[in-house]
Every structure is written in C-alpha cells, then in structure tokens.
Tab-separated table of C-alpha atoms in Angstrom:
chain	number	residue	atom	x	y	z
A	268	UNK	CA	-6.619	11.733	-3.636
A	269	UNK	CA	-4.474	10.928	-6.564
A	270	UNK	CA	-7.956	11.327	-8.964
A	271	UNK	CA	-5.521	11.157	-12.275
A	272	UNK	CA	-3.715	8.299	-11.068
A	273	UNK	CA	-6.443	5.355	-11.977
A	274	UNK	CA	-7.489	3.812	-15.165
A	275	UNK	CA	-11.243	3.605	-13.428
A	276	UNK	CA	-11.655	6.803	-13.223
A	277	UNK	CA	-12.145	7.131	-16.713
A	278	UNK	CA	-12.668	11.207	-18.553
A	279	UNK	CA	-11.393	14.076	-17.455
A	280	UNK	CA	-12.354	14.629	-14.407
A	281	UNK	CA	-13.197	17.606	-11.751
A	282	UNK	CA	-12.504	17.788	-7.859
A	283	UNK	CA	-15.074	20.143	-6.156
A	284	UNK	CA	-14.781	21.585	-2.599
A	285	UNK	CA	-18.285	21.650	-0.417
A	286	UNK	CA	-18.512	24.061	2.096
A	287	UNK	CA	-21.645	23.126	4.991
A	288	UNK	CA	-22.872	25.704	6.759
A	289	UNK	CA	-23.077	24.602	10.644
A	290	UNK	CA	-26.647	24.847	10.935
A	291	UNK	CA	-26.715	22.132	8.459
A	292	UNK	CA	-29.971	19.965	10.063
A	293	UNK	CA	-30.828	17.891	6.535
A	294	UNK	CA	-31.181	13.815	8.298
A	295	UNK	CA	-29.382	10.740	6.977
A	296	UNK	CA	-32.158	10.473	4.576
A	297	UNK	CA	-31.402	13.486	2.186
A	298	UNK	CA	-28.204	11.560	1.399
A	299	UNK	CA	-29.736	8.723	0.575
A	300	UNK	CA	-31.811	10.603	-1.588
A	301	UNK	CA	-28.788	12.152	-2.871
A	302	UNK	CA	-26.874	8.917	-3.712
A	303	UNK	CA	-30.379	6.897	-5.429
A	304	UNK	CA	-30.616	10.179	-7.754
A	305	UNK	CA	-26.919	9.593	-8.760
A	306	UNK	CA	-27.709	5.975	-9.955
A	307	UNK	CA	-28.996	7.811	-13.385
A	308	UNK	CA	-26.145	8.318	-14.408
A	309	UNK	CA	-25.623	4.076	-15.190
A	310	UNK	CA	-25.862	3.886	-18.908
A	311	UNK	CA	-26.880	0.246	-19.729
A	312	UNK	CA	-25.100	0.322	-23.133
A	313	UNK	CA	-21.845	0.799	-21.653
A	314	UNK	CA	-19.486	-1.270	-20.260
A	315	UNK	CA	-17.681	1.144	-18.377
A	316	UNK	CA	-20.041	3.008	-15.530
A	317	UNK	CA	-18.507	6.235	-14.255
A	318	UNK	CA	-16.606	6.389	-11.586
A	319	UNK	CA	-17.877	8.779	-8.699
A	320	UNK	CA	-15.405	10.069	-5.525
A	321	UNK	CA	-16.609	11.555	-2.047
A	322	UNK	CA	-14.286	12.359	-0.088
A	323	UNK	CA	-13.717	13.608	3.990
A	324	UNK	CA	-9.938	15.277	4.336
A	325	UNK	CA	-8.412	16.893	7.644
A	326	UNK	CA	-5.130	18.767	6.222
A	327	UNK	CA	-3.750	21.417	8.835
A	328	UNK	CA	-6.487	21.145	11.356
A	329	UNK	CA	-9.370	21.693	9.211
A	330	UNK	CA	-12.245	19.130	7.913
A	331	UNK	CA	-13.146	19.217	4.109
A	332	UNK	CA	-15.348	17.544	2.203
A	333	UNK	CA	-14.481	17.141	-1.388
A	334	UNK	CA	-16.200	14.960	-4.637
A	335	UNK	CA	-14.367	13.838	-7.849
A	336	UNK	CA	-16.820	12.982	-10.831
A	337	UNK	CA	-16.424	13.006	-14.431
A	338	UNK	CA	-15.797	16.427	-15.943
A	339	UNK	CA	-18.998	16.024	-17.849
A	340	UNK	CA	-21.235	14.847	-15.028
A	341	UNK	CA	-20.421	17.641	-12.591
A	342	UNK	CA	-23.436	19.982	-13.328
A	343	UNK	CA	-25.572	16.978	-12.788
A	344	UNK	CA	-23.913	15.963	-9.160
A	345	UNK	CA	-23.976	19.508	-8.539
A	346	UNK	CA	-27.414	19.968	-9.244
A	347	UNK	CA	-28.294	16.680	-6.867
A	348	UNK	CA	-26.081	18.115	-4.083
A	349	UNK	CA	-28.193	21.597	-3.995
A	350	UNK	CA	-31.953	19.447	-3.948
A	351	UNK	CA	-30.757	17.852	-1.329
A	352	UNK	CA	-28.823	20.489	0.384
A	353	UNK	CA	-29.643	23.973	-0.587
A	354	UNK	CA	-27.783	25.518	1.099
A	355	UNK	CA	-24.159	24.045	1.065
A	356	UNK	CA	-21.542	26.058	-1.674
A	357	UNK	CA	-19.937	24.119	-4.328
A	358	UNK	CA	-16.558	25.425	-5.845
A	359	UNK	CA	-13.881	23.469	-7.593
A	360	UNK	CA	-11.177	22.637	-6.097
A	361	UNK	CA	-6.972	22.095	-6.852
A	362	UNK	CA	-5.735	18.384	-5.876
A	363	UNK	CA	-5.243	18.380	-2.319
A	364	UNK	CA	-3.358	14.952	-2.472
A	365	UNK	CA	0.867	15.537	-1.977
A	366	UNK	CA	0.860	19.322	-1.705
A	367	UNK	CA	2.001	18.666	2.023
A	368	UNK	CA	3.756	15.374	2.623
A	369	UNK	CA	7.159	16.052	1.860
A	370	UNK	CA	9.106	14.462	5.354
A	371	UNK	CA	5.783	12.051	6.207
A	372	UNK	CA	5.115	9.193	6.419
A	373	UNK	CA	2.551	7.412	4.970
A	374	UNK	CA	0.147	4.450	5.606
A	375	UNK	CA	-2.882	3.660	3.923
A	376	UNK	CA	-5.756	1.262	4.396
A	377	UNK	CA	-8.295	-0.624	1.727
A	378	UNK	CA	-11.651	-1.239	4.018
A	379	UNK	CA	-13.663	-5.129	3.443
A	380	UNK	CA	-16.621	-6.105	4.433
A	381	UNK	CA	-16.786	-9.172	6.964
A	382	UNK	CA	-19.380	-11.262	4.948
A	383	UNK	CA	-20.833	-11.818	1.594
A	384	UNK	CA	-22.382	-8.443	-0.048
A	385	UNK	CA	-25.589	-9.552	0.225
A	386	UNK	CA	-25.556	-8.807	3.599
A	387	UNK	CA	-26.296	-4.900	5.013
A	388	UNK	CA	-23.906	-3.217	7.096
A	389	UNK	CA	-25.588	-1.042	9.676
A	390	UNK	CA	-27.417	1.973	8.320
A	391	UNK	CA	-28.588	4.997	9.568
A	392	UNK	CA	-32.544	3.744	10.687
A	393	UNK	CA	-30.723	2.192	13.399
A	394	UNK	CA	-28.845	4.996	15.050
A	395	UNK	CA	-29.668	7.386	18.015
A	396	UNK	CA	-27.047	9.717	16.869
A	397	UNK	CA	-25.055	10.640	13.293
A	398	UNK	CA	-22.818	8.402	12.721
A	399	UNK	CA	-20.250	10.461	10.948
A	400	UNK	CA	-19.826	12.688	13.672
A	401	UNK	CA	-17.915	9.360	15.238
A	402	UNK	CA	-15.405	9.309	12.431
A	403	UNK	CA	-15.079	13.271	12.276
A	404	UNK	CA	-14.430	13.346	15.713
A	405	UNK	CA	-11.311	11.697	14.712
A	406	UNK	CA	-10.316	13.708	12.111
A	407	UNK	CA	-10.985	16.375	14.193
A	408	UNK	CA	-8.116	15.816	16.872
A	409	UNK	CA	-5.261	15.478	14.369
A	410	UNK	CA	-1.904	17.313	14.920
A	411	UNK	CA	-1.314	20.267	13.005
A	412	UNK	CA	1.442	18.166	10.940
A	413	UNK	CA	-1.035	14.941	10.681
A	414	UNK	CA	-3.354	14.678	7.967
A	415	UNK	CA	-6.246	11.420	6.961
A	416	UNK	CA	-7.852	11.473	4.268
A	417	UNK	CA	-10.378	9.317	3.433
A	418	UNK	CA	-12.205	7.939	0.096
A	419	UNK	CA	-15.525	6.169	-0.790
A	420	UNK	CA	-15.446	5.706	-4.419
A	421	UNK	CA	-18.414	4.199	-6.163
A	422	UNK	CA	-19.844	3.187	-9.547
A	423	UNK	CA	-23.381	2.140	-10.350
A	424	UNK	CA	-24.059	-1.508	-11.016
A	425	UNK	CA	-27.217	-3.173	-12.644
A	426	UNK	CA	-29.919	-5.222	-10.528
A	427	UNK	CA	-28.223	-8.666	-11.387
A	428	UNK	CA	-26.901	-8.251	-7.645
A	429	UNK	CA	-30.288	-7.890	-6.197
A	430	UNK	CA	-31.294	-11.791	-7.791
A	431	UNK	CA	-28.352	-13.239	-5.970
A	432	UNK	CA	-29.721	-11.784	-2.535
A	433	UNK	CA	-32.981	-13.098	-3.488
A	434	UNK	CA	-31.723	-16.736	-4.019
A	435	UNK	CA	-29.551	-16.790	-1.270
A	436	UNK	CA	-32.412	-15.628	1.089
A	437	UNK	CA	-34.379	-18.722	-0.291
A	438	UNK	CA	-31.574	-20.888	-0.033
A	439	UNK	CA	-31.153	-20.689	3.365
A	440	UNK	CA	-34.959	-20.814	3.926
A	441	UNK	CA	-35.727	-23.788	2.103
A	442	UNK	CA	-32.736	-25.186	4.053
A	443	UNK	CA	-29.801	-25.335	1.977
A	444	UNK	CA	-26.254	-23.594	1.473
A	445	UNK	CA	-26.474	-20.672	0.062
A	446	UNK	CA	-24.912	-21.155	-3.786
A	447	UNK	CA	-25.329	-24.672	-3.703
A	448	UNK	CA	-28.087	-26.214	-6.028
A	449	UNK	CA	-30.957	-27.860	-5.713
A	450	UNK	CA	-29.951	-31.104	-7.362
A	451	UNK	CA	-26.841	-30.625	-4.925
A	452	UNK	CA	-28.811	-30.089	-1.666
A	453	UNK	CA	-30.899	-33.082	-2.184
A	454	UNK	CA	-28.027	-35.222	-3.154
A	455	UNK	CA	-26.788	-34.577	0.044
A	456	UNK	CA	-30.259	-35.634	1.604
A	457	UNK	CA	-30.325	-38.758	0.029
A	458	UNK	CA	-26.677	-39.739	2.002
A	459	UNK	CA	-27.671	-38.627	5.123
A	460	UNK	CA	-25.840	-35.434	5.185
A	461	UNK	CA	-28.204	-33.365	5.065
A	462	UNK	CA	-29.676	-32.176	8.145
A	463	UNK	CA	-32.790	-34.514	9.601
A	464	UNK	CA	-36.228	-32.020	10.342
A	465	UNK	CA	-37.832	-34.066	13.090
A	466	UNK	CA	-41.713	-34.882	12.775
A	467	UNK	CA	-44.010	-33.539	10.016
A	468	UNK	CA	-41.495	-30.721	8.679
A	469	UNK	CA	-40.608	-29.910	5.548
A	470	UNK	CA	-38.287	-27.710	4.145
A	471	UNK	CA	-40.330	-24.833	3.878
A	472	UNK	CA	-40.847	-25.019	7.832
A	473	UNK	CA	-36.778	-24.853	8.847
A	474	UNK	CA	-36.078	-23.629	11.980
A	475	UNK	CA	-34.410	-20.272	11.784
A	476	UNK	CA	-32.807	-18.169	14.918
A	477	UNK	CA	-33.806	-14.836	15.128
A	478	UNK	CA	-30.639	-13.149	14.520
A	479	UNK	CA	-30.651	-14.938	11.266
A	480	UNK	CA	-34.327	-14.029	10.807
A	481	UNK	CA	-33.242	-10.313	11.055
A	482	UNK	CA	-30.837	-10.797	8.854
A	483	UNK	CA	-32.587	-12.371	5.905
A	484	UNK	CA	-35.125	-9.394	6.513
A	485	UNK	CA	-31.750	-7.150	6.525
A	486	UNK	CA	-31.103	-8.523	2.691
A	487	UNK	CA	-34.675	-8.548	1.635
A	488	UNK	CA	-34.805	-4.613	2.590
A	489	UNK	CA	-31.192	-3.884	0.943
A	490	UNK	CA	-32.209	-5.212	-2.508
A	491	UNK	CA	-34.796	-3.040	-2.958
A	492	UNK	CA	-32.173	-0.133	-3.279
A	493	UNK	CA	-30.286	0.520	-6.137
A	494	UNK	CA	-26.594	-0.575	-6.268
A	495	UNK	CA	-23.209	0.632	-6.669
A	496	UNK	CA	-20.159	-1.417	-6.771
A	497	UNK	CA	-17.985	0.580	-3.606
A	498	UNK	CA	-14.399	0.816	-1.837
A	499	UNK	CA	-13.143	2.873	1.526
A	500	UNK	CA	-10.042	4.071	1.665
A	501	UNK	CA	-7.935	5.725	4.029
A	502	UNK	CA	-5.012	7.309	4.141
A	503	UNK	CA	-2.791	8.661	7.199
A	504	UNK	CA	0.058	11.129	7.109
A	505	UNK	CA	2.381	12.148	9.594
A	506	UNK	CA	5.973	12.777	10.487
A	507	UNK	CA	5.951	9.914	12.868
A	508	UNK	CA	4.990	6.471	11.709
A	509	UNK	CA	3.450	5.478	14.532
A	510	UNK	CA	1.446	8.591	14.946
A	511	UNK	CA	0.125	7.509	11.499
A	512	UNK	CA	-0.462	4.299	12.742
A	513	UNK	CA	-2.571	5.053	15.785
A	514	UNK	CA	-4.809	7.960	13.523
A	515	UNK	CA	-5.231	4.940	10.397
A	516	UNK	CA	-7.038	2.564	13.411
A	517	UNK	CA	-8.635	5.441	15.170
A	518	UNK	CA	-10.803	5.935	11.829
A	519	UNK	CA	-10.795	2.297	10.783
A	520	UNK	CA	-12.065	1.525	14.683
A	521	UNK	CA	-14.851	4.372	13.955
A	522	UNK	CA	-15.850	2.716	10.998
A	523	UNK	CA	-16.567	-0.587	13.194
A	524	UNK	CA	-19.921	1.757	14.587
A	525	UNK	CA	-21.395	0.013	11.405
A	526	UNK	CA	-20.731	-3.268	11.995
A	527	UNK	CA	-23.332	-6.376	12.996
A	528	UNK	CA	-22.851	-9.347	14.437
A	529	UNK	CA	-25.897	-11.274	12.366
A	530	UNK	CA	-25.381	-8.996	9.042
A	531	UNK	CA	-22.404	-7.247	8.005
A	532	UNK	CA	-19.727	-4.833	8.882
C-alpha cells in the first residue's frame, strides 16, 4: 500500500506475500505470540522505532495477506512468522498498490478509537468465533473490478504508556478525574464540588458500577502487554463510487465486532 510513499517507514524496505494453507488451526493466541516476539526489535537508543506493515488485500477476487518491514528486519519477522506458523510460505512480493486502478475510484478510511488508549478494545478471550473471518467475509464478496485493501501499521513504544493506565485506574478509584491532580481534586472538595460520600466513606471506598469495574480490570490486564503505537487503514476501489462506498462501511461496520460499550472500540 504505497510502502515508499512515507517518511515513517524509514530503510529500505521489503513487501512479503504469505500464503496459509486452509487447514490452518493455530488460535488467536499464536498471533499474539507472534506480535509480543516482534516488540524486540524496539531499540531504546533510538529515536526512531521501525515501522512494521500487515496487511489483508482482496484484488480480483482473491484474499492476500501481505507484511512490509524494514529490509533488514525481514529474516527476523520471517523467522517469528514460521514459530508461530510452520507451516504458512513466505515469498516476497511486487507492490500490489496502483497496478489496477486506472478508471476507479477511490475512497479511503483512517480507523480511531472511541476512548482514551488506555482503554482495551475487545480481544480475542472474549469471542465464540474468529473474528477475522467477519471482516474476510467482506472482502470475500467483492466484484471482480472492486478491490479493499486494508493496513495495520505498527511501531513499538516503551512502557511509559503502561504508568498512565496505572494512574488513571487509581484516579478514578480514589475518586477523582482521571489527569487531574491531587492538589486539584481536593481543591475541588474543599468548594463543594466535589462529590459528597455519604456516612463513614472515604475515598478509597467509592462506589464503582460494574461496567466500570470491568473496565478498570480491562486496563489493568492491557498494561501488562507490551505496546506498539498503531493505525487501521482502509482503502476501497471500484469503478463506481458508491460501490466503494458501501464495501469502505461494510469493513469499517466489521471492525465494530470489537467494540465495547464500558471499554473501547
């Protein structure tokens, strides 16, 4: 998807094809596996973190999955891909991006999150089913002349993110806004904005709903993973602009599947 066309993604870089056998039965949690092992590659002495692409294409009918690293970091993702998945084949790949799209038109599509990051979307512990089969199912029923592509590019980060989940888990235990002092939240207290806790109670005993109890668990259990600063992207082709339309929110609407209403989405 246009891998020469960013100043982020920094070195020459390689685009690889991966071809999955259909038997494929490796669970949710070899990718995880796959994507923790891929942290190594953060250098702390750098400033610049390499830039990592995996990517899910339907061009002429036909679902691939591609990655675009580094040139010098492919035997390593390579090497993560077949401990996790023996048994998929690896080649590399020319730049799929604008061989066909002469006469289409074009839309694209930058994914958010709803909330602050500190907040988990829905992962894979809490589905029946695999969730990418919901978005491949989409890609899946394109038009020969339709194509979607779509991008999750990430870089690893250092733990400074996991001590701003921490504090705002506190925060909103001890009873105060998340991001707002101390010195701030009693200030409040002392004119009477702050809300009253009837009785005995202090702030360590604040009532908490269990939605939000879920969710502060939700944070607690994210920040023990190791992070990577993320974006989606998605990009629909066809000859008809409203055909490209209707494909762009078929995935985006797929991509809802991970959405919560206490956490994030």
């Amino acid at each position: 998807m246009a891998h020469n066309q960013s100043s982020s993604f920094n070195d020459e870089r390689v685009l690889c094809r991966l071809l999955i056998p259909k038997n494929n039965e490796k669970t949710p949690a070899a990718a995880e596996l796959f994507f923790a092992a891929l942290h190594g590659v953060y250098a702390a002495s750098s400033k610049i973190q390499p830039v990592m692409s995996f990517e899910i294409v339907s061009i002429n009918k036909f679902i691939q999955f591609y990655f675009s690293v580094p040139k010098y970091l492919k035997e390593f993702v390579e090497g993560q891909m077949y401990a996790q998945y023996p048994n998929v084949e690896i080649s590399e790949a020319e730049e799929y991006a604008g061989k066909s799209l002469a006469n289409k038109q074009i839309i694209g599509a930058e994914l958010l999150t709803t909330k602050e990051d500190v907040y988990p979307i829905k992962t894979f512990e809490s589905f029946e089913a695999d969730p990418l089969s919901g978005i491949t199912s989409i890609l899946s029923q394109l038009g020969q002349n339709d194509e979607l592509w779509i991008q999750i590019v990430i870089s690893p980060v250092t733990d400074s993110w996991q001590k701003k989940s921490i504090s705002h888990v506190n925060a909103i235990k001890a009873g105060r806004n998340p991001g707002e002092s101390i010195f701030k939240s009693l200030l409040r207290g002392a004119w009477g904005v702050a809300p009253t806790i009837a009785g005995d109670k202090t702030a360590s005993s604040v009532d908490i709903s269990g939605p939000m109890q879920m969710a502060l668990k939700g944070i607690e259990e994210k920040c023990t993973k190791l992070g990577f600063e993320s974006k989606i992207r998605v990009i629909s082709a066809s000859p008809d602009l409203n055909t490209a339309s209707q494909r762009l929110s078929g995935v985006i609407g797929a991509f809802k599947q991970y959405n919560t209403n206490n956490m994030n989405g």
